Amino acid sequence: MIHCSESQLYWCEECKIPLYEPVCGCCGAKGRRFVKDVRVVFPEEKVLLEILLGLKAGELNEKSLWNAAGNVYYLDGVRMPLSIQRLREMDAGKIRKTYDENRKNMDDTFFKQMTERFVKANANRYQEISQEALSYIWEETQEMEIGDMFVSFSGGKDSTVVADLCKRALDGPGKKILHIFGDTTLEFPMTEQYVAQYKKENPKTPMISSRNKEKNFEELCEIVGPPSRVMRWCCTIFKTGAINQKISALFRGKKRIVAFQGIRHSESASRSKYERTSTNSKIAKQLTLCPIIEWFDFDVWLYLMTTGIAFNSAYRLGYARVGCYCCPNNSLWSEFLSSIFIPDKYNDFQNLLIDFAKKVGKKDAEVYVKEGKWKARQGGNGLDYARKSIVSYEPCVKEENAFNYDLTRPITEELYELFKPFGTYQSELGNKRLGEAYFTDADNNVVFVLQGRPGQTRCKVIVHREDAFHVKGMSKVREKIDCQITKYQMCMGCKACESVCRFNAITVKEMPDKSTSYTINEAKCVKCTECVSHFSVGCYMRKVLTIKREDKEGTTNA
């Protein structure tokens, strides 16, 4: 496969299409150097562009229009001026009304002819990428049963292509590969429609949805603030955690499962670091295979147009990527499209952002949101819940290797659950009057003791064996204790800990009274402490809700 950095497309002046090879496979003409990657612009997007550029309705009908990196449009191979920044000042309601009227006269005759030329001209490239991807799938799954595999299906173009490749490579009489749709509850309406369409058109393909039914996005935004580019807690709570729960239920007892994903290097800088075959996944016990990891947008659209399979209609409107409508990584162009095509969801989220900005004391909240400054938000300053991230302690002056903690939450049995990764909880030992809880190693030697009466907020941790914490030195031991104290104070059931446990020992669920239950099954727990160390500060939400304050002895800084 050719790597993304080696991409170079060409333009055929005769056929008015981009080429992968220097010579057009349709007319035989030599192409000129063009851009590195492009996506096709559909007639539906042309209607909108005509309005934005002040053109007559239908003026772009017989033009070949493509979009390259940086949201740059090329009209018949020539760069077309369009200022994205000025979209902030445009009247979405007025544009929507004009769009609905002009779309009635949309003509896709030229577009169909153009795509036929595009497919014919790039037939060699289609054969190369599709056959290579199919071979990769066959080779990587030779010793696997189809019942141990699934397609991670998002409703986007990339997962649509991967799903089709997997069906071609693996499906057979009486066997169909499972699709798991990660329903975050925050999808575009067009995605929901497409998933329903996909199920109808592929009735024999098993499709199961994973969804966090316990959490509400708007309610969490009230508590921890909306997600930002550096704090996308929504992915952990509404995607990763829910999918991991579904996987655990579906593949219970399986030591290894295979997930096919539509990740591509050219999507972003962070994704450029992914391996094609990886076990270092966000989801436990999962081998992740990415068949199209080296494909460009050009390749994805070539595959979709060549095969003629259905895809998410949001792409026809101009969306380059389809994910969550509230994602902080959405571009200005994507947000503008949402204001036109899904105004109710767009306006509701804008109002939520403005209310939050006012809540945390931002001046000119509307401007703060309009200029996208909310996307760069870091930490939990201004949020009451963030105060729970503070861990206050002091060394015990009467006892060696002991620490006194002042908790922000009264002591309950759940505190003992969080210390099980360091030792086995012996409920029958200890002075109940003092609220003692003993933890032992495999040989029943006491490794540490918790001391604190239920209902109170003062807790002492007495360490007998520092090796139980998998670190050297009491300062490092205290850091591990801080991690679990933090988790006890802050846990809101994000399920991040549950997701990182490869032994399915952790269960996190919301109780009828909206409190969170965090339990560790000691029969499954191997004391690896991965759930403690995976997040540098113990709790994923603490990382999200970091607050600024002066460091002082006896206080762990978030």
XYZ file of C-alpha atoms in Angstrom:
558
model
C 0.000 0.000 0.000
C 1.081 3.580 -0.694
C 1.439 5.681 2.427
C -0.541 8.877 2.957
C 2.569 11.022 2.747
C 3.087 9.783 -0.815
C -0.315 10.902 -2.068
C -0.484 12.827 -5.337
C -3.576 13.155 -7.489
C -3.910 14.402 -11.052
C -6.626 16.249 -12.979
C -8.023 15.227 -16.359
C -9.084 18.338 -18.286
C -11.038 16.228 -20.778
C -13.146 14.256 -18.305
C -13.133 16.923 -15.555
C -12.257 14.406 -12.845
C -9.417 13.681 -10.404
C -7.113 10.761 -11.189
C -4.938 8.536 -9.069
C -2.577 7.788 -11.982
C -1.004 10.382 -14.329
C -2.902 9.083 -17.353
C -6.709 9.014 -17.462
C -8.104 5.495 -17.643
C -11.232 6.832 -19.312
C -10.051 9.006 -22.220
C -6.295 8.310 -22.235
C -5.338 11.966 -21.778
C -2.399 12.928 -19.578
C -3.478 14.594 -16.352
C -1.831 17.571 -14.661
C -0.700 17.534 -11.044
C -3.626 18.300 -8.747
C -4.086 18.103 -4.967
C -3.124 15.339 -2.528
C -6.660 14.254 -1.613
C -10.276 15.188 -2.406
C -13.857 14.369 -1.611
C -16.670 14.622 -4.115
C -19.220 17.451 -3.913
C -22.754 16.179 -4.455
C -25.601 18.098 -6.170
C -27.208 18.750 -2.757
C -24.092 20.622 -1.610
C -23.912 22.485 -4.911
C -27.331 23.982 -4.208
C -26.016 25.435 -0.951
C -22.800 26.698 -2.560
C -24.804 28.518 -5.236
C -26.609 30.414 -2.492
C -23.417 31.241 -0.591
C -21.633 32.435 -3.732
C -24.584 34.436 -5.030
C -24.990 32.277 -8.134
C -28.156 31.497 -9.990
C -30.007 28.321 -9.058
C -28.649 25.472 -11.175
C -25.522 27.350 -12.270
C -23.282 24.594 -10.873
C -25.355 21.695 -12.222
C -22.942 20.942 -15.063
C -19.754 21.694 -13.199
C -17.323 19.167 -11.708
C -16.867 20.237 -8.121
C -14.483 18.687 -5.579
C -13.312 19.595 -2.088
C -9.700 19.316 -0.878
C -7.890 19.726 2.445
C -8.643 22.941 4.302
C -12.173 22.944 2.892
C -10.903 24.348 -0.419
C -13.251 23.884 -3.388
C -12.116 23.218 -6.949
C -14.461 24.014 -9.815
C -13.512 22.094 -12.975
C -10.047 21.711 -11.491
C -9.579 25.397 -10.601
C -9.621 26.717 -7.034
C -12.881 28.458 -6.206
C -12.931 31.315 -3.653
C -15.140 30.781 -0.605
C -14.633 32.440 2.775
C -15.603 30.052 5.537
C -15.100 32.665 8.252
C -17.871 34.901 6.948
C -20.378 32.091 7.487
C -20.641 33.179 11.152
C -22.445 36.328 10.062
C -24.942 34.717 7.663
C -28.640 34.232 8.408
C -29.127 30.448 8.648
C -32.922 30.720 8.598
C -32.942 32.742 5.392
C -30.452 30.381 3.725
C -32.522 27.368 4.766
C -35.645 28.817 3.197
C -33.848 29.586 -0.076
C -32.203 26.154 -0.069
C -35.508 24.321 0.280
C -36.882 26.268 -2.665
C -33.835 25.856 -4.938
C -33.417 22.155 -4.228
C -36.680 21.451 -6.022
C -34.894 22.261 -9.278
C -31.744 20.244 -8.563
C -30.497 18.287 -11.583
C -28.047 15.399 -11.083
C -27.740 14.272 -14.719
C -24.240 15.693 -15.206
C -23.157 14.449 -11.787
C -24.092 10.859 -12.642
C -22.175 11.047 -15.905
C -19.163 12.554 -14.149
C -19.068 9.829 -11.493
C -19.240 7.158 -14.207
C -16.128 8.681 -15.787
C -14.469 8.902 -12.369
C -15.088 5.206 -11.697
C -13.883 4.122 -15.143
C -10.779 6.319 -15.066
C -9.683 5.009 -11.669
C -10.624 1.340 -12.081
C -7.021 0.206 -11.499
C -6.859 2.015 -8.185
C -10.151 0.481 -7.070
C -8.899 -3.007 -7.868
C -5.626 -2.374 -6.052
C -7.098 -1.080 -2.796
C -10.081 -3.416 -2.602
C -8.118 -6.587 -3.321
C -5.362 -5.623 -0.896
C -7.908 -4.919 1.858
C -9.721 -8.204 1.218
C -6.433 -10.129 1.319
C -5.529 -8.448 4.606
C -8.849 -9.480 6.154
C -8.482 -13.067 4.940
C -4.891 -13.392 6.160
C -5.495 -11.868 9.599
C -8.544 -14.010 10.367
C -7.486 -17.419 9.062
C -7.577 -19.030 12.504
C -10.585 -17.103 13.795
C -14.261 -18.034 13.878
C -16.713 -15.500 12.481
C -18.553 -15.658 15.806
C -15.502 -14.080 17.466
C -15.492 -11.053 15.166
C -17.498 -7.886 14.689
C -17.554 -4.663 12.697
C -17.510 -1.450 14.709
C -20.207 0.402 12.794
C -20.659 4.162 13.235
C -22.826 4.991 10.240
C -19.991 6.978 8.672
C -18.501 6.372 5.233
C -15.360 4.640 6.515
C -17.177 2.062 8.642
C -19.626 1.548 5.768
C -16.724 0.601 3.478
C -15.134 -1.649 6.110
C -18.471 -3.369 6.713
C -18.825 -4.076 2.999
C -15.269 -5.417 2.749
C -15.827 -7.688 5.757
C -19.064 -9.052 4.321
C -17.319 -9.760 1.023
C -14.383 -11.457 2.730
C -16.054 -13.348 5.565
C -19.763 -13.869 5.002
C -20.894 -17.218 3.689
C -23.817 -19.650 3.810
C -25.204 -19.546 7.333
C -22.599 -17.122 8.648
C -22.781 -13.353 8.791
C -20.398 -11.031 10.624
C -21.902 -9.113 13.518
C -22.145 -5.306 13.376
C -22.106 -3.284 16.609
C -23.472 0.225 16.219
C -22.127 2.604 18.851
C -25.249 4.642 19.523
C -23.935 7.610 21.506
C -27.431 9.238 21.478
C -25.692 12.257 19.940
C -25.704 11.199 16.279
C -26.963 13.250 13.385
C -30.582 12.427 12.486
C -29.237 11.421 9.058
C -27.057 8.783 10.742
C -30.037 7.318 12.584
C -31.932 7.188 9.280
C -28.999 5.526 7.537
C -28.587 2.837 10.206
C -32.299 2.023 9.875
C -31.871 1.880 6.091
C -28.802 -0.360 6.427
C -30.710 -2.826 8.584
C -33.563 -2.919 6.073
C -31.258 -3.452 3.093
C -29.176 -6.096 4.934
C -31.819 -8.106 6.819
C -29.541 -11.126 7.324
C -26.681 -9.076 8.783
C -26.897 -9.029 12.598
C -26.806 -5.459 13.914
C -26.719 -4.738 17.646
C -26.645 -1.278 19.220
C -24.569 -0.333 22.254
C -25.970 2.567 24.230
C -25.429 4.101 27.660
C -28.989 4.138 28.954
C -27.985 5.420 32.382
C -26.547 8.813 31.453
C -27.983 11.950 29.868
C -25.662 14.226 27.908
C -27.360 17.494 28.836
C -27.439 16.615 32.535
C -23.735 15.759 32.528
C -22.931 19.035 30.771
C -24.583 20.774 33.709
C -22.266 18.945 36.130
C -18.914 18.777 34.333
C -19.374 21.260 31.512
C -19.576 20.528 27.782
C -16.781 18.473 26.205
C -13.863 20.325 24.640
C -11.068 19.327 22.299
C -8.823 18.342 25.194
C -11.609 16.950 27.404
C -13.838 14.763 25.268
C -15.406 12.922 28.184
C -18.411 12.188 25.986
C -16.438 9.520 24.072
C -15.604 7.612 27.253
C -19.087 7.810 28.752
C -21.287 7.422 25.693
C -19.115 5.379 23.349
C -16.206 3.382 24.777
C -17.881 2.387 28.037
C -21.130 1.359 26.369
C -19.375 -0.648 23.652
C -17.200 -2.430 26.202
C -20.279 -3.443 28.189
C -21.902 -4.814 25.055
C -18.732 -6.675 24.079
C -18.410 -8.191 27.544
C -21.986 -9.452 27.367
C -21.767 -10.777 23.798
C -18.322 -12.368 24.021
C -18.362 -13.555 27.617
C -15.652 -16.127 28.203
C -13.777 -15.316 24.990
C -10.070 -14.712 25.450
C -9.644 -12.840 22.178
C -12.055 -11.105 19.850
C -11.489 -9.227 16.609
C -12.925 -5.802 15.865
C -12.839 -4.242 12.408
C -12.642 -0.453 12.438
C -12.671 2.246 9.760
C -9.765 4.255 11.180
C -7.595 5.974 8.556
C -4.232 7.702 8.964
C -5.200 10.672 6.811
C -8.108 11.620 9.095
C -6.027 13.398 11.737
C -2.596 13.703 13.306
C -3.615 11.511 16.239
C -4.953 8.759 13.984
C -1.809 8.833 11.870
C -0.091 7.059 14.784
C -2.455 4.060 14.817
C -1.241 0.616 13.779
C -3.126 -1.385 11.194
C -3.213 -4.390 13.511
C -3.251 -3.584 17.196
C -4.004 -5.057 20.601
C -3.494 -1.715 22.328
C -7.146 -0.811 22.058
C -9.424 1.341 24.177
C -11.577 -1.767 24.496
C -10.236 -4.662 26.568
C -9.253 -8.104 25.137
C -9.728 -6.826 21.604
C -7.551 -7.282 18.520
C -8.280 -4.323 16.274
C -7.919 -4.608 12.507
C -8.079 -1.513 10.286
C -8.323 -2.688 6.659
C -8.456 0.800 5.101
C -5.975 2.566 7.373
C -3.874 3.812 4.410
C -6.806 4.896 2.251
C -7.481 8.511 1.337
C -10.872 10.216 1.071
C -10.390 9.783 -2.676
C -10.192 6.003 -2.199
C -13.231 5.815 0.061
C -15.396 7.688 -2.411
C -14.009 5.669 -5.306
C -15.040 2.480 -3.491
C -18.519 3.764 -2.670
C -19.147 4.993 -6.221
C -17.755 1.847 -7.831
C -19.761 -0.562 -5.682
C -22.878 1.627 -5.557
C -23.579 0.744 -1.911
C -25.743 3.142 0.104
C -24.116 5.610 2.496
C -25.066 8.297 5.004
C -26.974 11.133 3.298
C -25.205 13.730 5.463
C -22.262 13.534 3.053
C -24.481 14.696 0.215
C -25.198 17.877 2.152
C -21.504 18.736 2.507
C -20.362 17.126 5.744
C -16.789 15.846 5.397
C -17.110 13.751 8.568
C -20.155 12.376 10.320
C -20.015 11.862 14.072
C -21.800 13.642 16.901
C -23.556 16.934 16.215
C -22.050 18.426 19.397
C -18.447 17.302 18.887
C -15.882 20.014 19.754
C -13.794 18.777 16.833
C -16.472 19.756 14.334
C -15.258 22.423 11.925
C -16.880 25.810 11.394
C -18.231 24.484 8.096
C -19.774 21.466 9.823
C -21.386 23.703 12.447
C -22.744 25.961 9.717
C -24.261 22.958 7.932
C -25.899 21.874 11.189
C -27.441 25.322 11.619
C -29.017 24.845 8.195
C -30.006 21.169 8.171
C -30.564 20.233 11.836
C -31.506 23.615 13.350
C -33.317 22.251 16.400
C -30.351 20.223 17.654
C -27.933 22.993 16.697
C -29.854 25.716 18.519
C -30.444 23.581 21.619
C -26.717 22.889 21.913
C -25.798 26.541 21.321
C -28.144 27.551 24.136
C -26.584 24.903 26.396
C -23.123 26.321 25.650
C -24.237 29.881 26.358
C -25.881 28.889 29.640
C -22.677 27.108 30.697
C -20.514 30.093 29.750
C -22.676 32.344 31.930
C -22.593 29.808 34.766
C -18.789 29.829 34.954
C -18.609 33.609 34.695
C -17.545 34.152 31.086
C -18.012 37.726 29.917
C -19.927 38.078 26.652
C -21.056 34.455 26.770
C -22.628 34.638 23.309
C -19.352 35.824 21.771
C -17.414 33.176 23.716
C -19.579 30.490 22.121
C -19.857 32.067 18.671
C -16.090 32.307 18.318
C -15.680 28.669 19.363
C -13.632 29.442 22.477
C -15.578 26.798 24.419
C -13.733 24.169 22.375
C -10.437 25.109 24.047
C -11.793 24.900 27.594
C -9.572 23.057 30.069
C -10.327 21.920 33.591
C -13.253 22.383 35.927
C -12.820 25.938 37.151
C -16.178 27.407 38.072
C -17.795 23.996 38.569
C -18.872 22.838 42.019
C -18.298 19.184 41.174
C -14.615 19.873 40.508
C -14.054 20.494 44.219
C -14.401 16.741 44.716
C -11.094 16.327 42.910
C -9.261 17.736 45.913
C -7.696 15.027 48.070
C -6.737 16.303 51.530
C -4.439 14.245 53.741
C -1.844 14.525 56.465
C 0.768 12.007 57.676
C -0.231 10.404 60.963
C 2.060 11.663 63.759
C 1.271 8.713 66.013
C 1.739 5.878 63.561
C 4.400 5.139 60.942
C 3.360 4.654 57.300
C -0.125 5.958 57.979
C -2.125 8.783 56.384
C -5.244 10.614 57.554
C -7.681 11.705 54.856
C -10.541 14.200 55.021
C -13.037 12.969 52.435
C -15.650 15.003 50.591
C -18.012 12.020 50.783
C -19.063 9.993 53.866
C -17.516 6.534 54.229
C -19.533 3.602 52.854
C -18.776 -0.001 51.902
C -17.913 1.221 48.411
C -14.688 2.736 49.734
C -13.529 -0.799 50.560
C -14.365 -1.932 47.019
C -11.948 0.596 45.558
C -9.048 -0.767 47.606
C -9.493 -4.389 46.492
C -6.880 -4.044 43.697
C -4.247 -3.796 46.470
C -5.418 -6.711 48.619
C -8.258 -9.064 49.539
C -10.895 -7.471 51.753
C -11.384 -9.473 54.958
C -14.764 -8.293 56.220
C -14.655 -10.544 59.310
C -11.453 -8.946 60.631
C -10.994 -5.618 62.341
C -12.579 -3.604 65.138
C -16.026 -2.645 63.894
C -16.327 0.047 66.552
C -13.319 1.800 65.022
C -14.531 1.081 61.501
C -11.504 -1.024 60.633
C -11.239 -2.853 57.301
C -8.363 -5.313 56.814
C -6.823 -6.239 53.453
C -4.492 -9.218 53.025
C -2.272 -10.800 50.404
C -2.553 -14.325 48.967
C -0.902 -15.765 52.096
C -3.355 -13.940 54.399
C -0.707 -11.475 55.582
C -2.121 -8.030 56.342
C -0.941 -5.513 53.739
C -2.908 -2.443 54.852
C -5.825 -1.330 57.013
C -8.516 1.267 56.437
C -9.899 2.923 59.533
C -12.995 5.120 59.521
C -16.545 4.800 60.776
C -19.312 4.561 58.145
C -21.042 7.888 57.729
C -18.004 9.911 58.769
C -15.531 11.676 56.465
C -12.294 11.082 58.383
C -10.339 8.035 57.163
C -6.936 6.610 58.053
C -4.916 4.297 55.794
C -2.245 2.249 57.595
C 0.242 0.570 55.247
C 1.947 -2.665 56.338
C 3.365 -3.809 52.967
C 4.199 -1.245 50.288
C 4.801 -3.950 47.659
C 1.043 -4.556 47.557
C 0.764 -1.221 45.750
C 3.228 -2.251 43.021
C 5.510 0.727 43.732
C 8.582 1.523 45.834
C 8.611 4.209 48.508
C 5.835 5.536 50.708
C 5.390 8.673 48.620
C 4.476 6.488 45.633
C 2.220 4.351 47.832
C 0.372 7.473 48.932
C -0.109 8.490 45.297
C -1.830 5.160 44.649
C -4.018 5.673 47.702
C -4.827 9.181 46.449
C -5.966 7.690 43.148
C -8.574 5.516 44.819
C -9.682 8.232 47.243
C -10.169 10.508 44.238
C -12.185 7.833 42.488
C -14.347 7.354 45.575
C -15.071 11.063 45.802
C -15.645 11.714 42.113
C -17.086 8.572 40.527
C -20.093 9.387 38.406
C -20.228 6.087 36.538
C -18.322 6.989 33.369
C -17.301 3.298 33.074
C -13.719 4.127 32.099
C -12.386 1.818 34.833
C -14.738 -0.937 33.738
C -13.401 -0.608 30.193
C -9.723 -0.960 31.097
C -10.134 -4.133 33.171
C -9.175 -7.063 30.964
C -10.602 -9.535 33.454
C -14.128 -8.048 33.617
C -13.754 -7.730 37.381
C -15.237 -4.215 37.651
C -18.935 -3.381 37.456
C -20.105 0.214 37.447
C -23.797 1.025 37.310
C -26.254 3.732 38.194
C -28.665 2.960 41.025
C -32.377 3.912 41.130
C -31.550 6.907 43.360
C -29.032 8.156 40.717
C -26.034 7.219 42.892
C -23.193 5.160 41.398
C -22.351 1.603 42.396
C -18.709 0.543 41.889
C -17.927 -3.083 42.702
C -14.922 -5.346 42.154
C -15.372 -9.091 41.876
C -12.435 -10.503 43.843
C -12.843 -13.880 42.182
C -11.847 -12.197 38.903
C -9.499 -9.463 40.146
C -5.809 -10.440 39.770
C -4.479 -7.371 41.650
C -2.732 -5.991 38.554
C -3.787 -2.434 39.571
C -4.293 -1.446 35.927
C -7.567 0.235 36.893
C -5.578 2.376 39.337
C -2.617 3.236 37.122
C -4.320 3.550 33.736
C -5.314 7.131 34.435
C -2.417 9.168 35.795
C -4.601 10.727 38.496
C -6.658 7.611 39.198
C -9.968 8.801 37.827
C -10.740 9.798 34.259
C -13.172 12.507 35.368
C -10.552 14.067 37.625
C -8.397 14.591 34.567
C -11.361 16.316 32.949
C -12.129 18.484 35.976
C -8.645 19.689 36.885
C -8.848 22.975 38.771
C -6.212 25.611 39.398
C -5.077 26.179 42.927
C -1.877 26.575 44.907
C -0.012 23.393 45.820
C 0.349 22.883 49.519
C 1.415 20.028 51.752
C -1.479 17.752 52.584
C -3.372 18.522 49.387
C -3.066 16.556 46.173
C -3.161 18.962 43.245
C -5.523 17.924 40.433
